[in-house]
Coordinates of C-alpha atoms in Angstrom, one line a residue:
Chain A
X1 CA 201.1 77.3 194.4
X2 CA 199.0 74.6 192.6
X3 CA 200.7 75.3 188.8
X4 CA 204.3 75.2 190.5
X5 CA 204.0 72.2 192.5
X6 CA 202.3 70.6 189.7
X7 CA 205.3 71.6 187.1
X8 CA 207.6 70.8 189.1
X9 CA 206.7 67.4 190.2
X10 CA 206.0 66.7 186.5
X11 CA 209.6 67.0 186.1
X12 CA 211.2 65.7 188.7
X13 CA 209.4 62.2 188.3
X14 CA 209.6 62.2 184.5
X15 CA 213.7 62.5 184.9
X16 CA 214.1 60.2 188.1
X17 CA 214.0 56.7 185.9
X18 CA 216.4 58.7 183.7
X19 CA 218.4 59.5 186.1
X20 CA 218.6 56.1 188.5
X21 CA 219.1 54.5 184.9
X22 CA 222.5 56.6 184.5
X23 CA 223.4 56.4 188.1
X24 CA 223.1 52.6 188.2
X25 CA 225.4 52.7 185.0
X26 CA 227.7 54.4 187.1
X27 CA 227.3 51.7 189.9
X28 CA 228.3 49.2 187.4
X29 CA 231.1 50.8 185.6
X30 CA 232.6 51.7 189.2
X31 CA 231.9 48.2 190.2
X32 CA 233.0 45.5 187.3
X33 CA 235.1 47.7 184.8
X34 CA 238.5 46.6 184.9
X35 CA 241.2 50.5 185.3
X36 CA 243.9 48.9 184.2
X37 CA 242.0 47.5 180.7
X38 CA 240.2 50.6 180.0
X39 CA 243.3 52.8 180.4
X40 CA 244.6 50.4 178.0
X41 CA 242.5 49.8 175.4
X42 CA 241.5 53.5 174.7
X43 CA 242.8 55.8 172.5
X44 CA 245.3 59.3 173.7
X45 CA 244.9 60.7 170.8
X46 CA 242.1 63.4 171.6
X47 CA 240.1 63.4 168.2
X48 CA 240.5 59.5 168.1
X49 CA 238.5 59.3 171.9
X50 CA 236.3 62.6 171.1
X51 CA 235.2 60.0 167.7
X52 CA 234.5 57.0 170.3
X53 CA 233.0 58.5 173.2
X54 CA 230.4 60.4 170.4
X55 CA 229.4 56.6 169.8
X56 CA 229.6 55.2 173.5
X57 CA 225.7 56.5 174.2
X58 CA 225.3 53.9 171.8
X59 CA 226.6 51.6 174.2
X60 CA 225.2 53.4 177.2
X61 CA 222.1 54.9 177.0
X62 CA 221.2 57.7 179.6
X63 CA 219.8 61.2 178.5
X64 CA 221.4 64.3 179.8
X65 CA 220.3 63.5 183.7
X66 CA 222.4 60.7 183.5
X67 CA 225.4 61.3 181.6
X68 CA 227.5 64.0 184.9
X69 CA 227.0 60.6 186.8
X70 CA 228.9 58.3 184.3
X71 CA 230.8 60.9 182.7
X72 CA 232.4 61.8 186.0
X73 CA 233.0 57.8 187.1
X74 CA 234.3 57.3 183.5
X75 CA 236.8 60.2 184.1
X76 CA 237.5 59.0 187.7
X77 CA 238.3 55.4 186.1
X78 CA 241.3 57.1 183.6
X79 CA 238.7 57.7 180.1
X80 CA 240.2 60.5 178.7
X81 CA 238.7 63.6 178.6
X82 CA 238.4 64.6 175.1
X83 CA 236.5 61.1 175.0
X84 CA 234.4 61.7 178.5
X85 CA 233.1 65.5 177.0
X86 CA 232.1 64.6 174.0
X87 CA 230.1 61.1 175.4
X88 CA 228.6 63.7 177.5
X89 CA 227.2 65.9 174.8
X90 CA 226.7 63.7 172.5
X91 CA 225.0 60.7 174.9
X92 CA 221.9 62.5 175.2
X93 CA 221.4 62.4 171.2
X94 CA 222.9 59.0 170.2
X95 CA 221.4 56.6 172.1
X96 CA 219.0 53.8 171.0
X97 CA 216.3 55.2 172.4
X98 CA 216.3 58.8 171.3
X99 CA 216.7 57.7 167.6
X100 CA 214.1 55.9 168.0
X101 CA 211.7 58.5 169.4
X102 CA 213.2 61.1 166.9
X103 CA 212.8 58.7 164.0
X104 CA 208.8 57.5 165.0
X105 CA 208.5 61.6 166.2
X106 CA 209.8 63.4 162.7
X107 CA 210.9 60.2 160.4
X108 CA 213.5 59.5 158.5
X109 CA 213.9 62.8 157.2
X110 CA 217.0 66.4 157.3
X111 CA 215.7 66.8 161.1
X112 CA 216.1 62.9 162.0
X113 CA 219.7 63.2 160.9
X114 CA 220.4 66.8 161.0
X115 CA 219.7 66.1 164.1
X116 CA 222.1 63.1 164.8
X117 CA 224.7 65.2 162.0
X118 CA 224.6 67.6 164.3
X119 CA 225.1 66.5 167.4
X120 CA 228.2 64.4 166.2
X121 CA 229.7 67.5 164.7
X122 CA 229.6 69.6 167.9
X123 CA 230.5 66.7 170.3
X124 CA 233.4 65.8 168.7
X125 CA 234.6 69.4 168.4
X126 CA 233.9 71.0 171.8
X127 CA 235.4 66.8 173.2
X128 CA 238.2 67.7 170.9
X129 CA 239.0 71.0 172.7
X130 CA 238.0 70.2 175.8
X131 CA 240.5 67.3 176.5
X132 CA 242.7 68.3 174.2
X133 CA 244.8 67.8 178.1
X134 CA 244.8 64.7 179.3
X135 CA 245.0 65.3 182.3
X136 CA 241.4 64.8 184.0
X137 CA 242.1 67.6 186.6
X138 CA 242.0 70.2 183.6
X139 CA 238.5 69.2 183.3
X140 CA 237.3 68.1 187.1
X141 CA 237.6 70.1 190.0
X142 CA 239.3 69.4 192.9
X143 CA 236.1 68.1 195.5
X144 CA 234.4 65.9 192.5
X145 CA 233.8 63.7 194.6
X146 CA 235.7 61.3 192.9
X147 CA 236.3 60.0 196.0
X148 CA 232.6 59.1 196.2
X149 CA 232.1 55.1 197.6
X150 CA 235.0 53.9 195.4
X151 CA 235.1 50.6 195.1
X152 CA 237.9 48.6 193.7
X153 CA 237.3 46.1 191.5
X154 CA 238.0 42.7 193.8
X155 CA 238.4 39.7 193.0
X156 CA 236.7 38.9 196.6
X157 CA 233.6 39.8 196.7
X158 CA 230.2 37.5 195.8
X159 CA 228.3 37.6 192.3
X160 CA 225.5 39.2 195.2
X161 CA 228.1 41.4 197.0
X162 CA 228.9 43.3 194.4
X163 CA 225.7 43.7 192.7
X164 CA 224.5 45.3 195.9
X165 CA 227.3 47.7 195.5
X166 CA 226.7 48.8 192.5
X167 CA 223.1 49.4 195.0
X168 CA 224.9 51.7 196.9
X169 CA 227.2 53.2 194.3
X170 CA 223.8 54.1 192.1
X171 CA 222.9 55.0 195.4
X172 CA 225.0 57.2 196.2
X173 CA 225.4 59.4 193.0
X174 CA 221.5 59.5 193.2
X175 CA 221.6 61.9 196.3
X176 CA 224.1 63.7 194.6
X177 CA 223.3 64.9 191.9
X178 CA 219.6 64.6 192.4
X179 CA 220.0 67.8 194.7
X180 CA 220.7 69.7 191.2
X181 CA 217.9 67.8 189.4
X182 CA 215.5 69.8 192.2
X183 CA 217.1 72.4 191.8
X184 CA 216.7 72.7 188.3
X185 CA 213.5 71.1 187.9
X186 CA 212.1 74.4 190.6
X187 CA 214.0 77.0 189.1
X188 CA 212.5 75.2 185.3
X189 CA 208.7 75.7 186.8
X190 CA 209.2 79.1 188.4
X191 CA 210.3 80.5 185.0
X192 CA 207.6 78.2 182.6
X193 CA 205.1 80.4 185.3
X194 CA 206.2 83.5 185.3
X195 CA 207.9 83.9 181.6
X196 CA 205.6 84.7 179.4
X197 CA 206.3 82.7 176.0
X198 CA 204.8 85.2 173.6
X199 CA 208.2 87.1 174.7
X200 CA 210.0 84.7 172.4
X201 CA 207.5 84.7 169.4
X202 CA 208.4 88.4 169.6
X203 CA 212.3 86.9 167.9
X204 CA 211.0 84.1 165.8
X205 CA 211.7 85.5 162.8
X206 CA 215.4 86.0 161.1
X207 CA 217.5 82.7 160.9
X208 CA 219.9 82.9 164.1
X209 CA 216.9 84.4 166.3
X210 CA 214.6 81.2 164.8
X211 CA 216.9 78.9 166.1
X212 CA 217.7 81.0 169.7
X213 CA 214.4 81.1 170.2
X214 CA 214.0 77.2 170.0
X215 CA 217.6 76.9 171.9
X216 CA 216.5 79.0 174.4
X217 CA 212.8 77.7 175.5
X218 CA 214.7 74.4 175.3
X219 CA 217.0 75.0 178.0
X220 CA 213.9 76.2 180.0
X221 CA 211.2 73.8 179.0
X222 CA 214.4 71.3 179.6
X223 CA 212.6 68.8 179.2
X224 CA 213.8 65.0 179.1
X225 CA 216.1 64.3 175.4
X226 CA 214.1 60.8 175.3
X227 CA 210.5 62.9 174.4
X228 CA 211.6 66.5 173.4
X229 CA 211.3 65.4 169.6
X230 CA 207.0 64.9 170.2
X231 CA 207.5 68.3 171.8
X232 CA 209.5 69.7 168.8
X233 CA 206.7 68.5 166.5
X234 CA 204.3 71.3 168.0
X235 CA 206.8 73.9 166.1
X236 CA 207.4 71.9 163.0
X237 CA 205.1 74.0 160.6
X238 CA 205.6 77.5 161.6
X239 CA 208.8 77.2 162.3
X240 CA 212.1 76.9 160.4
X241 CA 213.7 73.9 160.7
X242 CA 216.9 75.1 161.9
X243 CA 215.5 76.0 164.8
X244 CA 213.3 72.9 165.3
X245 CA 217.2 71.3 165.4
X246 CA 217.7 73.8 167.4
X247 CA 216.1 73.2 170.0
X248 CA 216.5 69.4 169.6
X249 CA 219.9 69.6 169.5
X250 CA 221.4 72.5 172.5
X251 CA 218.5 71.4 174.6
X252 CA 219.7 68.1 175.1
X253 CA 223.3 68.9 175.5
X254 CA 222.4 72.2 177.5
X255 CA 219.8 73.1 180.4
X256 CA 218.9 74.2 183.6
X257 CA 219.3 70.8 185.1
X258 CA 222.3 70.0 183.9
X259 CA 223.8 73.2 184.6
X260 CA 223.6 72.7 188.0
X261 CA 225.6 69.0 187.6
X262 CA 227.7 69.8 185.7
X263 CA 229.0 72.8 188.5
X264 CA 229.1 69.9 191.1
X265 CA 231.3 68.0 188.6
X266 CA 234.0 70.5 186.6
X267 CA 236.1 73.6 187.0
X268 CA 233.9 76.7 186.2
X269 CA 236.0 77.3 182.6
X270 CA 235.0 74.3 181.7
X271 CA 231.4 74.5 182.5
X272 CA 231.0 78.1 181.1
X273 CA 232.9 76.2 177.6
X274 CA 230.0 73.9 177.6
X275 CA 227.4 75.7 177.6
X276 CA 228.4 78.2 175.0
X277 CA 230.5 76.1 172.4
X278 CA 227.9 74.2 172.0
X279 CA 225.6 77.0 171.1
X280 CA 227.7 79.0 169.4
X281 CA 227.7 76.1 166.8
X282 CA 224.7 75.3 167.3
X283 CA 223.2 78.8 165.6
X284 CA 226.0 78.6 163.6
X285 CA 225.6 75.0 162.1
X286 CA 221.7 75.8 163.0
X287 CA 221.7 79.5 160.7
X288 CA 222.9 78.2 157.4
X289 CA 220.4 75.0 157.7
X290 CA 217.7 77.8 157.9
X291 CA 219.1 80.3 154.7
X292 CA 220.3 77.6 152.5
X293 CA 217.6 74.4 153.5
X294 CA 214.6 75.4 151.1
X295 CA 212.5 72.0 152.3
X296 CA 211.4 69.6 150.6
Chain B
X1 CA 226.2 62.7 210.6
X2 CA 227.7 59.1 211.4
X3 CA 227.8 57.1 207.9
X4 CA 225.3 54.2 209.9
X5 CA 222.4 57.1 210.1
X6 CA 223.5 58.8 206.3
X7 CA 222.7 55.0 205.9
X8 CA 219.6 55.0 207.8
X9 CA 217.4 58.0 206.6
X10 CA 218.9 57.9 202.6
X11 CA 217.2 54.1 202.9
X12 CA 213.8 55.7 204.0
X13 CA 213.9 58.1 201.8
X14 CA 214.5 56.5 198.9
X15 CA 211.8 54.2 200.0
X16 CA 209.4 56.7 201.1
X17 CA 209.8 58.0 197.4
X18 CA 209.3 54.7 195.5
X19 CA 206.3 54.6 197.9
X20 CA 205.0 57.9 196.8
X21 CA 205.1 57.0 193.5
X22 CA 203.3 53.7 193.7
X23 CA 201.0 55.5 195.8
X24 CA 200.3 58.4 192.6
X25 CA 200.6 54.8 190.3
X26 CA 197.7 53.2 192.9
X27 CA 195.2 55.5 192.1
X28 CA 195.6 57.7 188.8
X29 CA 197.4 60.8 190.2
X30 CA 200.3 59.8 187.8
X31 CA 198.7 61.4 184.8
X32 CA 198.5 64.8 186.4
X33 CA 201.7 64.6 185.6
X34 CA 202.7 62.7 182.7
X35 CA 201.6 61.2 179.6
X36 CA 200.1 58.1 180.1
X37 CA 203.0 56.7 177.6
X38 CA 205.9 56.6 180.3
X39 CA 203.4 55.6 183.6
X40 CA 205.9 52.3 182.7
X41 CA 209.0 53.9 183.8
X42 CA 207.8 55.7 186.5
X43 CA 206.9 52.2 187.5
X44 CA 209.9 50.7 186.9
X45 CA 212.1 53.6 188.8
X46 CA 209.7 53.4 192.3
X47 CA 210.7 49.7 192.5
X48 CA 214.1 50.5 191.5
X49 CA 213.8 52.7 194.4
X50 CA 212.5 50.2 197.0
X51 CA 215.2 47.5 196.1
X52 CA 217.6 50.3 196.5
X53 CA 216.8 51.7 200.0
X54 CA 215.9 47.9 200.8
X55 CA 220.4 47.1 200.5
X56 CA 220.8 51.0 201.5
X57 CA 218.7 50.0 205.1
X58 CA 220.9 46.7 204.8
X59 CA 224.1 47.9 204.2
X60 CA 226.8 47.7 207.7
X61 CA 229.7 50.3 207.4
X62 CA 233.3 48.8 207.2
X63 CA 235.8 49.1 209.8
X64 CA 237.2 52.5 208.2
X65 CA 234.2 53.5 207.7
X66 CA 232.9 53.4 211.1
X67 CA 233.9 57.2 211.5
X68 CA 233.3 58.5 208.4
X69 CA 231.0 62.0 208.3
X70 CA 228.5 62.5 205.5
X71 CA 226.1 65.8 205.8
X72 CA 222.7 65.1 205.9
X73 CA 221.9 68.0 203.4
X74 CA 221.9 65.8 200.0
X75 CA 218.8 63.9 202.0
X76 CA 217.1 67.1 202.6
X77 CA 217.1 68.3 198.9
X78 CA 215.6 64.7 198.0
X79 CA 213.1 65.2 201.1
X80 CA 211.1 68.5 198.9
X81 CA 209.7 67.2 196.0
X82 CA 208.2 63.8 198.8
X83 CA 207.2 67.0 200.8
X84 CA 205.6 69.6 198.1
X85 CA 203.8 65.8 196.7
X86 CA 202.3 64.9 199.6
X87 CA 201.8 68.7 201.1
X88 CA 199.9 70.0 198.5
X89 CA 197.1 68.0 196.4
X90 CA 197.9 66.9 193.0
X91 CA 195.8 68.7 190.4
X92 CA 195.4 69.6 187.3
X93 CA 197.3 72.9 185.8
X94 CA 194.9 75.8 186.4
X95 CA 193.7 78.3 183.3
X96 CA 195.6 80.8 184.9
X97 CA 198.7 79.5 183.4
X98 CA 197.0 80.4 179.3
X99 CA 198.0 83.5 180.2
X100 CA 201.9 83.0 180.4
X101 CA 201.8 80.1 177.3
X102 CA 199.1 80.9 175.3
X103 CA 196.0 79.0 173.6
X104 CA 197.0 77.1 170.1
X105 CA 193.5 77.3 168.4
X106 CA 195.3 76.7 164.9
X107 CA 195.8 73.0 163.4
X108 CA 199.0 72.1 164.9
X109 CA 201.0 69.2 165.3
X110 CA 201.6 67.1 168.5
X111 CA 202.8 64.1 167.2
X112 CA 203.2 62.7 163.8
X113 CA 202.4 59.3 162.8
X114 CA 199.5 59.2 164.6
X115 CA 196.1 58.1 162.6
X116 CA 193.6 60.1 162.3
X117 CA 190.3 59.4 164.6
X118 CA 188.7 55.4 162.7
X119 CA 185.8 56.7 161.2
X120 CA 184.3 53.8 162.9
X121 CA 184.3 56.0 165.8
X122 CA 181.0 58.6 165.8
X123 CA 182.8 62.3 166.1
X124 CA 180.2 63.1 169.1
X125 CA 183.4 60.5 170.9
X126 CA 186.5 63.2 169.8
X127 CA 188.4 65.3 171.8
X128 CA 189.0 68.6 171.3
X129 CA 192.9 67.0 170.0
X130 CA 190.9 65.0 167.5
X131 CA 189.1 68.0 166.1
X132 CA 192.2 70.0 165.5
X133 CA 193.8 67.3 163.7
X134 CA 190.7 66.6 161.7
X135 CA 190.7 70.2 160.9
X136 CA 193.9 70.3 159.8
X137 CA 193.8 67.2 157.7
X138 CA 190.8 67.5 155.4
X139 CA 189.1 70.8 156.9
X140 CA 186.5 71.1 154.5
X141 CA 185.3 67.5 155.5
X142 CA 184.4 68.5 158.9
X143 CA 181.3 70.7 158.5
X144 CA 178.5 70.3 159.5
X145 CA 179.4 67.0 161.2
X146 CA 177.9 66.5 164.6
X147 CA 180.4 67.7 168.0
X148 CA 179.9 66.6 171.7
X149 CA 183.1 67.9 173.7
X150 CA 183.8 69.0 176.9
X151 CA 186.5 71.5 178.2
X152 CA 187.8 75.2 180.1
X153 CA 186.1 77.9 178.7
X154 CA 188.5 80.2 177.5
X155 CA 188.0 83.8 176.3
X156 CA 189.9 87.1 174.9
X157 CA 189.8 89.8 173.4
X158 CA 190.0 88.0 169.8
X159 CA 186.4 87.3 170.5
X160 CA 183.3 88.5 169.7
X161 CA 180.9 88.5 173.1
X162 CA 178.9 85.8 171.6
X163 CA 182.0 83.8 171.1
X164 CA 184.3 81.9 173.6
X165 CA 186.7 79.1 173.0
X166 CA 186.1 75.5 175.0
X167 CA 190.3 74.4 175.1
X168 CA 191.0 71.3 176.9
X169 CA 195.3 71.4 177.8
X170 CA 197.7 68.7 175.6
X171 CA 200.6 67.0 177.5
X172 CA 203.0 65.3 174.7
X173 CA 205.5 64.3 177.9
X174 CA 204.9 65.9 181.0
X175 CA 202.7 69.5 182.4
X176 CA 206.3 71.0 181.9
X177 CA 204.9 70.7 178.1
X178 CA 201.8 71.8 178.5
X179 CA 200.1 73.2 176.1
X180 CA 196.1 74.5 176.0
X181 CA 194.4 73.5 172.8
X182 CA 191.3 74.9 171.9
X183 CA 188.3 75.3 169.3
X184 CA 185.8 78.9 169.0
X185 CA 182.6 78.3 169.8
X186 CA 179.6 80.1 168.5
X187 CA 176.5 80.3 171.2
X188 CA 174.2 83.6 171.9
X189 CA 175.1 82.2 175.4
X190 CA 179.0 82.6 175.5
X191 CA 179.0 85.4 177.7
X192 CA 177.1 84.3 180.3
X193 CA 179.9 81.5 180.9
X194 CA 182.9 82.3 183.6
X195 CA 186.5 82.1 182.3
X196 CA 187.9 78.6 183.5
X197 CA 184.5 77.2 184.0
X198 CA 183.8 73.7 182.6
X199 CA 181.5 73.0 180.2
X200 CA 179.9 70.4 177.4
X201 CA 179.8 71.4 174.7
X202 CA 176.7 69.9 171.5
X203 CA 176.8 71.1 168.4
X204 CA 178.0 71.3 164.7
X205 CA 181.4 72.1 163.4
X206 CA 180.9 75.2 161.1
X207 CA 182.9 78.1 159.8
X208 CA 183.5 80.7 162.4
X209 CA 184.8 84.3 162.1
X210 CA 187.3 85.4 164.7
X211 CA 188.4 88.2 163.8
X212 CA 188.1 89.4 160.4
X213 CA 189.8 85.5 159.2
X214 CA 187.7 82.6 158.7
X215 CA 188.4 79.6 161.4
X216 CA 186.7 76.3 162.0
X217 CA 184.7 76.4 165.1
X218 CA 181.6 75.1 166.6
X219 CA 178.3 76.3 166.5
X220 CA 177.0 75.5 169.6
X221 CA 173.1 73.8 169.9
X222 CA 174.0 73.4 174.1
X223 CA 176.6 74.7 176.5
X224 CA 176.4 72.6 179.8
X225 CA 178.3 74.0 183.2
X226 CA 180.1 70.7 184.4
X227 CA 182.7 69.5 187.0
X228 CA 186.2 69.2 185.8
X229 CA 186.3 65.3 184.4
X230 CA 188.8 63.4 186.9
X231 CA 191.4 63.5 183.7
X232 CA 191.5 66.5 182.1
X233 CA 194.5 66.0 179.9
X234 CA 194.7 65.5 176.9
X235 CA 197.4 62.6 176.0
X236 CA 198.1 63.5 171.6

């Protein structure tokens, strides 16, 4: 029980700052972002919108715990679904904090550029596919909580009142998404205690199986993308480079806690696509890297 | 539950979560969950939680919100980590976890761009992690150097009766990524130490025969039993 408590609290405490960051960003978007201007400025063409979504993490540096509440809020403000879905998948990697941590861990080599490039390509493709229909209700659940403490941008509110409003929105989001963090952390802790890692080691060879092994391990460990590079370093010496990339690309997109959060916000069909499409693309692209990359 | 009641419990829970994190930071037990590099983030989160709690507790529902009802279930979920943190004493991972994760005795990379221990620091102050890094960087240079390390005893079927592993958990981020790292120790007394027991090993680096393969390890001169250290983890 003490091992469960240690791992569960380790994941929870490590994720709380990033969940708070995401919910505060969501609160700022809700209170300060003018819906009409936003809708007017952003492109409606899915692929173009997805391109902007891929780079938006550079402005909103949130990791996987924070993207779900922020994307829900952005979609409710009229952001095109293609942009929202591309941002959802890309932001946990293509943001200043993760770029810096990956650079620190691996240097400017194949893993660093591969992580950014593969994440951008996968987010672009999946965002373009899932956001092909501009109707936001095609991706969001009917009860996605869009009315949750919605605040109209009211010019009459004083700056102090607006800021308090930001914190109230953030508090509500923290409790709503936090429950999935708690469940996800508990599941990850249980799996870590009862699923021997030696089972995975049996399939470490082969270009696709090795990638599948590390992608599955990333989902199982549910480590925040801001620090997963340092964990991936442990595999760098004995696993193919494509497999290490699978850990670094798929893990930030999909893990136990983020899937639970997806389920609260998106339609079932969309959740399945969000899990399966990035996995297939990750295995395909990293498998090709494993076959053709000869080091250097 | 009325919105007023919901806000009251929501604010109290956020304040308690913030205070829980601050208490763990104050007594140092936060390092039983995380690498020290992330402590400042937890401090920031605790302060933000307390600030949000104050705003939530001071919030007065508007006229339209007076009749709003909210489910308290969301509050219950966030109360769980608080309850676990308060009711279950903070302890380090036990060596049973090694059975699930395995023990890494070969040179590994846990963090790039980290310089090896400066030569000015005596090797008797090196940790198991420093030794593993040195074994990777310049194996032959390490033979004969003086060793003084602490760790828990681990033994598996690949070791002879006069061998054991002295190990520690290394944490890169949080305990979820803890990996057990260890070095093989040769000593005639090895069999007298129990699995998981904490020991201090003094001796010299030497090549060891492990399951027919040469591997750098420690030739023990003395092995003392000791209590587990307050900070049992190593942070790469």
